[in-house]
Amino acid sequence: MTDAEAGITHGEAAVNGVRLHYAQAGQGPLVLLLHGFPEFWYAWRHLLPALADAGFHAVAPDLRGYNLSDKPRAVSDYRVEHTGADVAALAAHLSDRPAAVVGHDWGGIVAWYAAAWHPERFRCLAAINAPHPRAMNRELKTADQRLRSWYAAFFQLPWLPEAVLRAGNFKLLERALRREPVRRDAYTDEDVRCYKEAWSQPGALTAMLSWYRALRPSGMPRIPDIHLPTLLVWGERDPHLRPQLTEGLDAWVPGIRVERLPDASHWVPAEFPERVARLLADFIRSH
């Protein structure tokens, strides 16, 4: 199905000093959909039309450094202070009313911070296999989570990660999409082709890795408590993130709802888009 057939159109916005490309569908209350690594707006290809049909204006940006959005050169430009401000500014650019913000993986980390630092811009928050920053700092003290997160340390090295990820026409990145999902049909040949086109954009691979290189040795920055309605959707067969990351969150996010999916991996939006669309639509409507 083409973008036009799915009702998806494209635009761009100059916000917070960068130009962000985005895909969108539908009309109604604004829902921002934030992708993770190594994806781009296309991670939400199924959710955009589904949320549009549910009565929302669904917008999926290429976050800074990805695909067709601007790619600042300085590693410090990829700290969450900046990426979170991008999202808040985009929400203000697109609507004069608070938006719902939804994020997966790195996009979920940005969503946590955007909601905490700019609560006036958002009505509710949903994170998908994206740990709360305080929980991540806590679990990184365990050998199990450090082992699961080995690639994050590797990605912080200079030049070598680019060479390894680019080798064999992005073989390792393709393998992650092909082999890690529980549903092996989550990413089609056409999907992989689209991802490789995005990874091949000038400067994109280094910019994508800059998100990891911008991490501080002390871990994630301190985050204020979040008092927005919050949903955490968690694929329990995630090879990268411990299930304990879903525990103890009420201390920082009062009233958080955790929806565990025992048959899903890290790549929940691609594996079970219909289920995720229903969860999100029902949650956002209720808030």
mmCIF file of C-alpha atoms in Angstrom:
data_model
loop_
_atom_site.group_PDB
_atom_site.id
_atom_site.type_symbol
_atom_site.label_atom_id
_atom_site.label_comp_id
_atom_site.label_asym_id
_atom_site.label_seq_id
_atom_site.Cartn_x
_atom_site.Cartn_y
_atom_site.Cartn_z
ATOM 1 C CA MET A 1 0.000 0.000 0.000
ATOM 2 C CA THR A 2 1.351 3.418 -0.930
ATOM 3 C CA ASP A 3 1.347 6.363 1.455
ATOM 4 C CA ALA A 4 -1.421 7.983 -0.565
ATOM 5 C CA GLU A 5 -3.550 4.841 -0.392
ATOM 6 C CA ALA A 6 -3.036 4.763 3.385
ATOM 7 C CA GLY A 7 -4.001 8.433 3.679
ATOM 8 C CA ILE A 8 -0.463 9.420 4.707
ATOM 9 C CA THR A 9 0.919 12.798 3.686
ATOM 10 C CA HIS A 10 4.255 14.442 4.460
ATOM 11 C CA GLY A 11 5.361 17.798 5.802
ATOM 12 C CA GLU A 12 8.167 19.519 7.623
ATOM 13 C CA ALA A 13 8.498 21.985 10.471
ATOM 14 C CA ALA A 14 11.310 24.253 11.630
ATOM 15 C CA VAL A 15 11.311 23.882 15.427
ATOM 16 C CA ASN A 16 13.920 24.331 18.152
ATOM 17 C CA GLY A 17 16.619 25.165 15.610
ATOM 18 C CA VAL A 18 16.164 22.069 13.417
ATOM 19 C CA ARG A 19 14.008 21.107 10.478
ATOM 20 C CA LEU A 20 11.983 17.970 11.125
ATOM 21 C CA HIS A 21 10.317 15.934 8.393
ATOM 22 C CA TYR A 22 7.137 14.136 9.403
ATOM 23 C CA ALA A 23 4.422 11.834 8.076
ATOM 24 C CA GLN A 24 0.818 12.379 9.106
ATOM 25 C CA ALA A 25 -2.686 11.050 8.708
ATOM 26 C CA GLY A 26 -6.155 11.960 9.936
ATOM 27 C CA GLN A 27 -7.808 14.879 11.661
ATOM 28 C CA GLY A 28 -8.651 15.447 15.297
ATOM 29 C CA PRO A 29 -6.671 15.620 18.541
ATOM 30 C CA LEU A 30 -2.911 15.486 17.945
ATOM 31 C CA VAL A 31 -0.983 12.280 18.647
ATOM 32 C CA LEU A 32 2.799 12.391 18.200
ATOM 33 C CA LEU A 33 4.449 9.047 17.428
ATOM 34 C CA LEU A 34 8.195 8.901 18.151
ATOM 35 C CA HIS A 35 10.333 6.137 16.651
ATOM 36 C CA GLY A 36 13.441 4.527 18.090
ATOM 37 C CA PHE A 37 16.773 3.222 16.794
ATOM 38 C CA PRO A 38 17.357 2.270 13.999
ATOM 39 C CA GLU A 39 13.953 3.210 12.591
ATOM 40 C CA PHE A 40 12.385 6.455 11.321
ATOM 41 C CA TRP A 41 8.802 7.673 10.839
ATOM 42 C CA TYR A 42 8.095 4.465 8.912
ATOM 43 C CA ALA A 43 8.074 2.551 12.220
ATOM 44 C CA TRP A 44 4.500 3.832 12.547
ATOM 45 C CA ARG A 45 3.360 2.916 9.020
ATOM 46 C CA HIS A 46 0.534 0.745 10.396
ATOM 47 C CA LEU A 47 -0.392 3.007 13.318
ATOM 48 C CA LEU A 48 -0.780 6.234 11.324
ATOM 49 C CA PRO A 49 -3.849 5.106 9.333
ATOM 50 C CA ALA A 50 -5.234 3.134 12.290
ATOM 51 C CA LEU A 51 -5.151 6.143 14.604
ATOM 52 C CA ALA A 52 -6.491 8.361 11.821
ATOM 53 C CA ASP A 53 -9.459 5.988 11.495
ATOM 54 C CA ALA A 54 -9.918 6.255 15.268
ATOM 55 C CA GLY A 55 -10.384 10.022 14.974
ATOM 56 C CA PHE A 56 -6.907 11.405 15.667
ATOM 57 C CA HIS A 57 -4.376 13.554 13.833
ATOM 58 C CA ALA A 58 -1.448 11.134 13.985
ATOM 59 C CA VAL A 59 1.990 12.612 13.241
ATOM 60 C CA ALA A 60 5.231 10.609 13.094
ATOM 61 C CA PRO A 61 8.377 12.739 12.757
ATOM 62 C CA ASP A 62 11.828 11.663 11.728
ATOM 63 C CA LEU A 63 13.611 12.628 14.942
ATOM 64 C CA ARG A 64 16.712 14.788 14.568
ATOM 65 C CA GLY A 65 19.505 12.859 12.855
ATOM 66 C CA TYR A 66 17.191 10.419 11.105
ATOM 67 C CA ASN A 67 16.170 10.011 7.476
ATOM 68 C CA LEU A 68 15.035 13.382 6.049
ATOM 69 C CA SER A 69 15.311 15.527 9.197
ATOM 70 C CA ASP A 70 18.274 17.773 9.995
ATOM 71 C CA LYS A 71 21.440 16.135 11.285
ATOM 72 C CA PRO A 72 23.414 18.447 13.586
ATOM 73 C CA ARG A 73 27.111 17.609 13.690
ATOM 74 C CA ALA A 74 27.856 18.011 17.403
ATOM 75 C CA VAL A 75 27.292 14.931 19.550
ATOM 76 C CA SER A 76 25.991 17.170 22.344
ATOM 77 C CA ASP A 77 23.129 18.200 20.063
ATOM 78 C CA TYR A 78 21.618 14.732 20.583
ATOM 79 C CA ARG A 79 21.188 14.936 24.347
ATOM 80 C CA VAL A 80 17.643 14.443 25.560
ATOM 81 C CA GLU A 81 17.437 18.076 26.607
ATOM 82 C CA HIS A 82 17.447 18.943 22.899
ATOM 83 C CA THR A 83 15.467 16.026 21.501
ATOM 84 C CA GLY A 84 12.779 16.459 24.148
ATOM 85 C CA ALA A 85 12.549 20.171 23.336
ATOM 86 C CA ASP A 86 12.163 19.255 19.646
ATOM 87 C CA VAL A 87 9.080 17.201 20.461
ATOM 88 C CA ALA A 88 7.518 19.847 22.689
ATOM 89 C CA ALA A 89 8.125 22.491 20.014
ATOM 90 C CA LEU A 90 6.649 20.261 17.302
ATOM 91 C CA ALA A 91 3.551 19.689 19.438
ATOM 92 C CA ALA A 92 3.138 23.457 19.843
ATOM 93 C CA HIS A 93 3.719 23.999 16.118
ATOM 94 C CA LEU A 94 1.028 21.514 15.105
ATOM 95 C CA SER A 95 -1.687 22.261 17.664
ATOM 96 C CA ASP A 96 -2.668 24.883 20.207
ATOM 97 C CA ARG A 97 -3.987 22.117 22.459
ATOM 98 C CA PRO A 98 -1.977 19.580 24.472
ATOM 99 C CA ALA A 99 -1.047 16.497 22.457
ATOM 100 C CA ALA A 100 -0.755 12.831 23.290
ATOM 101 C CA VAL A 101 2.845 11.654 22.961
ATOM 102 C CA VAL A 102 3.722 8.039 22.187
ATOM 103 C CA GLY A 103 7.262 6.694 21.899
ATOM 104 C CA HIS A 104 8.996 3.394 21.231
ATOM 105 C CA ASP A 105 12.599 2.600 22.209
ATOM 106 C CA TRP A 106 14.642 5.858 22.023
ATOM 107 C CA GLY A 107 11.466 7.677 21.021
ATOM 108 C CA GLY A 108 9.973 6.489 24.294
ATOM 109 C CA ILE A 109 12.939 7.834 26.253
ATOM 110 C CA VAL A 110 12.394 11.202 24.559
ATOM 111 C CA ALA A 111 8.674 10.981 25.350
ATOM 112 C CA TRP A 112 9.406 10.415 29.071
ATOM 113 C CA TYR A 113 11.590 13.536 29.196
ATOM 114 C CA ALA A 114 9.339 15.666 27.000
ATOM 115 C CA ALA A 115 6.356 14.892 29.232
ATOM 116 C CA ALA A 116 8.368 15.549 32.410
ATOM 117 C CA TRP A 117 9.999 18.789 31.278
ATOM 118 C CA HIS A 118 7.171 20.215 29.150
ATOM 119 C CA PRO A 119 3.959 18.907 30.777
ATOM 120 C CA GLU A 120 1.936 21.870 29.522
ATOM 121 C CA ARG A 121 2.333 20.587 25.952
ATOM 122 C CA PHE A 122 0.940 17.075 26.581
ATOM 123 C CA ARG A 123 -2.316 15.525 27.750
ATOM 124 C CA CYS A 124 -1.010 11.982 28.218
ATOM 125 C CA LEU A 125 2.017 9.774 27.599
ATOM 126 C CA ALA A 126 2.454 6.246 26.259
ATOM 127 C CA ALA A 127 5.817 4.475 26.143
ATOM 128 C CA ILE A 128 6.405 1.186 24.333
ATOM 129 C CA ASN A 129 9.412 -0.897 25.417
ATOM 130 C CA ALA A 130 11.104 2.281 26.543
ATOM 131 C CA PRO A 131 12.221 2.195 30.177
ATOM 132 C CA HIS A 132 11.653 5.053 32.583
ATOM 133 C CA PRO A 133 15.074 6.756 32.915
ATOM 134 C CA ARG A 134 15.282 6.228 36.681
ATOM 135 C CA ALA A 135 14.430 2.553 36.262
ATOM 136 C CA MET A 136 17.101 2.233 33.570
ATOM 137 C CA ASN A 137 19.747 3.817 35.802
ATOM 138 C CA ARG A 138 18.701 1.414 38.564
ATOM 139 C CA GLU A 139 18.819 -1.716 36.407
ATOM 140 C CA LEU A 140 22.146 -0.786 34.781
ATOM 141 C CA LYS A 141 23.673 -1.613 38.158
ATOM 142 C CA THR A 142 22.899 -5.286 37.413
ATOM 143 C CA ALA A 143 25.190 -7.458 35.324
ATOM 144 C CA ASP A 144 22.204 -8.789 33.383
ATOM 145 C CA GLN A 145 21.099 -5.382 32.082
ATOM 146 C CA ARG A 146 24.672 -4.289 31.346
ATOM 147 C CA LEU A 147 25.085 -7.438 29.269
ATOM 148 C CA ARG A 148 21.794 -6.831 27.449
ATOM 149 C CA SER A 149 22.882 -3.235 26.740
ATOM 150 C CA TRP A 150 26.364 -4.106 25.440
ATOM 151 C CA TYR A 151 25.652 -2.528 22.060
ATOM 152 C CA ALA A 152 25.020 0.896 23.663
ATOM 153 C CA ALA A 153 28.612 0.961 24.927
ATOM 154 C CA PHE A 154 29.905 -0.253 21.556
ATOM 155 C CA PHE A 155 27.978 2.473 19.705
ATOM 156 C CA GLN A 156 29.792 5.126 21.737
ATOM 157 C CA LEU A 157 33.133 4.239 20.138
ATOM 158 C CA PRO A 158 34.365 6.480 17.300
ATOM 159 C CA TRP A 159 34.042 5.424 13.604
ATOM 160 C CA LEU A 160 34.076 1.625 14.217
ATOM 161 C CA PRO A 161 30.299 1.267 14.774
ATOM 162 C CA GLU A 162 29.608 3.042 11.474
ATOM 163 C CA ALA A 163 31.901 0.606 9.656
ATOM 164 C CA VAL A 164 30.376 -2.439 11.335
ATOM 165 C CA LEU A 165 26.761 -1.383 10.780
ATOM 166 C CA ARG A 166 27.341 -0.339 7.169
ATOM 167 C CA ALA A 167 29.135 -3.601 6.281
ATOM 168 C CA GLY A 168 27.338 -5.997 3.958
ATOM 169 C CA ASN A 169 24.665 -3.460 3.055
ATOM 170 C CA PHE A 170 23.636 -2.934 6.706
ATOM 171 C CA LYS A 171 23.613 -6.662 7.409
ATOM 172 C CA LEU A 172 23.563 -6.392 11.221
ATOM 173 C CA LEU A 173 20.749 -3.867 11.295
ATOM 174 C CA GLU A 174 18.735 -5.960 8.854
ATOM 175 C CA ARG A 175 19.351 -9.040 10.998
ATOM 176 C CA ALA A 176 17.926 -7.254 14.047
ATOM 177 C CA LEU A 177 14.696 -6.503 12.184
ATOM 178 C CA ARG A 178 14.482 -9.989 10.689
ATOM 179 C CA ARG A 179 15.440 -12.168 13.644
ATOM 180 C CA GLU A 180 14.583 -10.401 16.886
ATOM 181 C CA PRO A 181 10.795 -10.070 16.493
ATOM 182 C CA VAL A 182 8.751 -13.003 17.735
ATOM 183 C CA ARG A 183 6.698 -12.617 14.574
ATOM 184 C CA ARG A 184 9.238 -13.164 11.822
ATOM 185 C CA ASP A 185 6.961 -11.487 9.267
ATOM 186 C CA ALA A 186 6.966 -8.195 11.214
ATOM 187 C CA TYR A 187 9.323 -6.627 8.660
ATOM 188 C CA THR A 188 8.860 -7.436 4.971
ATOM 189 C CA ASP A 189 11.397 -7.185 2.167
ATOM 190 C CA GLU A 190 9.862 -3.836 1.209
ATOM 191 C CA ASP A 191 10.146 -2.615 4.795
ATOM 192 C CA VAL A 192 13.841 -3.503 4.901
ATOM 193 C CA ARG A 193 14.390 -1.727 1.589
ATOM 194 C CA CYS A 194 12.810 1.432 3.020
ATOM 195 C CA TYR A 195 14.972 1.230 6.136
ATOM 196 C CA LYS A 196 18.152 0.826 4.113
ATOM 197 C CA GLU A 197 17.218 3.884 2.081
ATOM 198 C CA ALA A 198 16.831 5.882 5.306
ATOM 199 C CA TRP A 199 20.117 4.567 6.761
ATOM 200 C CA SER A 200 21.855 5.571 3.520
ATOM 201 C CA GLN A 201 20.870 9.245 3.761
ATOM 202 C CA PRO A 202 24.008 11.444 3.940
ATOM 203 C CA GLY A 203 25.214 11.649 7.530
ATOM 204 C CA ALA A 204 22.334 9.586 8.880
ATOM 205 C CA LEU A 205 24.233 6.651 10.365
ATOM 206 C CA THR A 206 26.634 8.837 12.340
ATOM 207 C CA ALA A 207 23.770 11.055 13.501
ATOM 208 C CA MET A 208 21.771 8.020 14.637
ATOM 209 C CA LEU A 209 24.746 6.776 16.641
ATOM 210 C CA SER A 210 25.206 10.233 18.145
ATOM 211 C CA TRP A 211 22.129 9.541 20.272
ATOM 212 C CA TYR A 212 24.217 6.901 22.083
ATOM 213 C CA ARG A 213 27.401 8.947 22.072
ATOM 214 C CA ALA A 214 25.549 11.789 23.781
ATOM 215 C CA LEU A 215 24.852 9.600 26.825
ATOM 216 C CA ARG A 216 26.701 10.738 29.937
ATOM 217 C CA PRO A 217 28.859 8.294 31.944
ATOM 218 C CA SER A 218 26.605 8.968 34.940
ATOM 219 C CA GLY A 219 23.622 7.600 33.020
ATOM 220 C CA MET A 220 20.322 9.223 32.088
ATOM 221 C CA PRO A 221 19.784 12.801 33.352
ATOM 222 C CA ARG A 222 17.578 13.183 36.392
ATOM 223 C CA ILE A 223 13.919 13.376 35.453
ATOM 224 C CA PRO A 224 11.121 15.010 37.476
ATOM 225 C CA ASP A 225 8.097 12.994 38.542
ATOM 226 C CA ILE A 226 5.424 12.755 35.845
ATOM 227 C CA HIS A 227 1.824 13.493 36.769
ATOM 228 C CA LEU A 228 0.268 13.008 33.333
ATOM 229 C CA PRO A 229 -1.862 9.921 32.619
ATOM 230 C CA THR A 230 0.731 7.358 31.512
ATOM 231 C CA LEU A 231 0.609 3.975 29.800
ATOM 232 C CA LEU A 232 3.598 1.641 29.482
ATOM 233 C CA VAL A 233 3.223 -1.134 26.900
ATOM 234 C CA TRP A 234 5.837 -3.845 27.343
ATOM 235 C CA GLY A 235 6.714 -6.771 25.085
ATOM 236 C CA GLU A 236 7.992 -9.287 27.620
ATOM 237 C CA ARG A 237 10.237 -11.153 25.161
ATOM 238 C CA ASP A 238 12.483 -8.129 24.686
ATOM 239 C CA PRO A 239 16.096 -9.391 24.424
ATOM 240 C CA HIS A 240 17.567 -5.970 25.279
ATOM 241 C CA LEU A 241 15.605 -4.846 28.342
ATOM 242 C CA ARG A 242 14.992 -6.643 31.646
ATOM 243 C CA PRO A 243 11.347 -7.181 32.652
ATOM 244 C CA GLN A 244 12.246 -5.639 36.037
ATOM 245 C CA LEU A 245 12.283 -2.272 34.246
ATOM 246 C CA THR A 246 8.486 -2.285 34.508
ATOM 247 C CA GLU A 247 8.573 -2.488 38.322
ATOM 248 C CA GLY A 248 8.480 0.276 40.930
ATOM 249 C CA LEU A 249 7.382 2.999 38.525
ATOM 250 C CA ASP A 250 4.532 4.284 40.689
ATOM 251 C CA ALA A 251 7.093 6.099 42.816
ATOM 252 C CA TRP A 252 7.922 8.397 39.888
ATOM 253 C CA VAL A 253 4.746 8.187 37.764
ATOM 254 C CA PRO A 254 1.737 7.971 40.107
ATOM 255 C CA GLY A 255 -1.094 5.915 38.657
ATOM 256 C CA ILE A 256 0.915 4.548 35.728
ATOM 257 C CA ARG A 257 -0.756 1.671 33.883
ATOM 258 C CA VAL A 258 1.489 -1.155 32.669
ATOM 259 C CA GLU A 259 0.198 -3.378 29.853
ATOM 260 C CA ARG A 260 2.387 -6.467 29.457
ATOM 261 C CA LEU A 261 2.358 -8.429 26.192
ATOM 262 C CA PRO A 262 3.844 -11.881 26.869
ATOM 263 C CA ASP A 263 3.964 -12.854 23.182
ATOM 264 C CA ALA A 264 5.765 -9.718 21.936
ATOM 265 C CA SER A 265 9.434 -8.754 21.691
ATOM 266 C CA HIS A 266 11.067 -5.330 21.627
ATOM 267 C CA TRP A 267 9.497 -4.531 18.244
ATOM 268 C CA VAL A 268 5.904 -4.321 19.444
ATOM 269 C CA PRO A 269 4.485 -1.730 16.969
ATOM 270 C CA ALA A 270 5.633 -3.833 14.009
ATOM 271 C CA GLU A 271 4.607 -7.171 15.517
ATOM 272 C CA PHE A 272 1.130 -6.314 16.781
ATOM 273 C CA PRO A 273 0.049 -3.000 15.212
ATOM 274 C CA GLU A 274 -3.685 -3.691 15.520
ATOM 275 C CA ARG A 275 -3.396 -4.492 19.227
ATOM 276 C CA VAL A 276 -1.204 -1.447 19.866
ATOM 277 C CA ALA A 277 -3.579 0.830 17.918
ATOM 278 C CA ARG A 278 -6.531 -0.331 20.044
ATOM 279 C CA LEU A 279 -4.617 0.134 23.289
ATOM 280 C CA LEU A 280 -3.470 3.615 22.320
ATOM 281 C CA ALA A 281 -6.821 4.794 20.955
ATOM 282 C CA ASP A 282 -8.706 3.620 24.055
ATOM 283 C CA PHE A 283 -6.115 5.122 26.397
ATOM 284 C CA ILE A 284 -5.939 8.501 24.657
ATOM 285 C CA ARG A 285 -9.740 8.791 24.368
ATOM 286 C CA SER A 286 -10.060 8.229 28.103
ATOM 287 C CA HIS A 287 -7.753 11.177 28.836
#
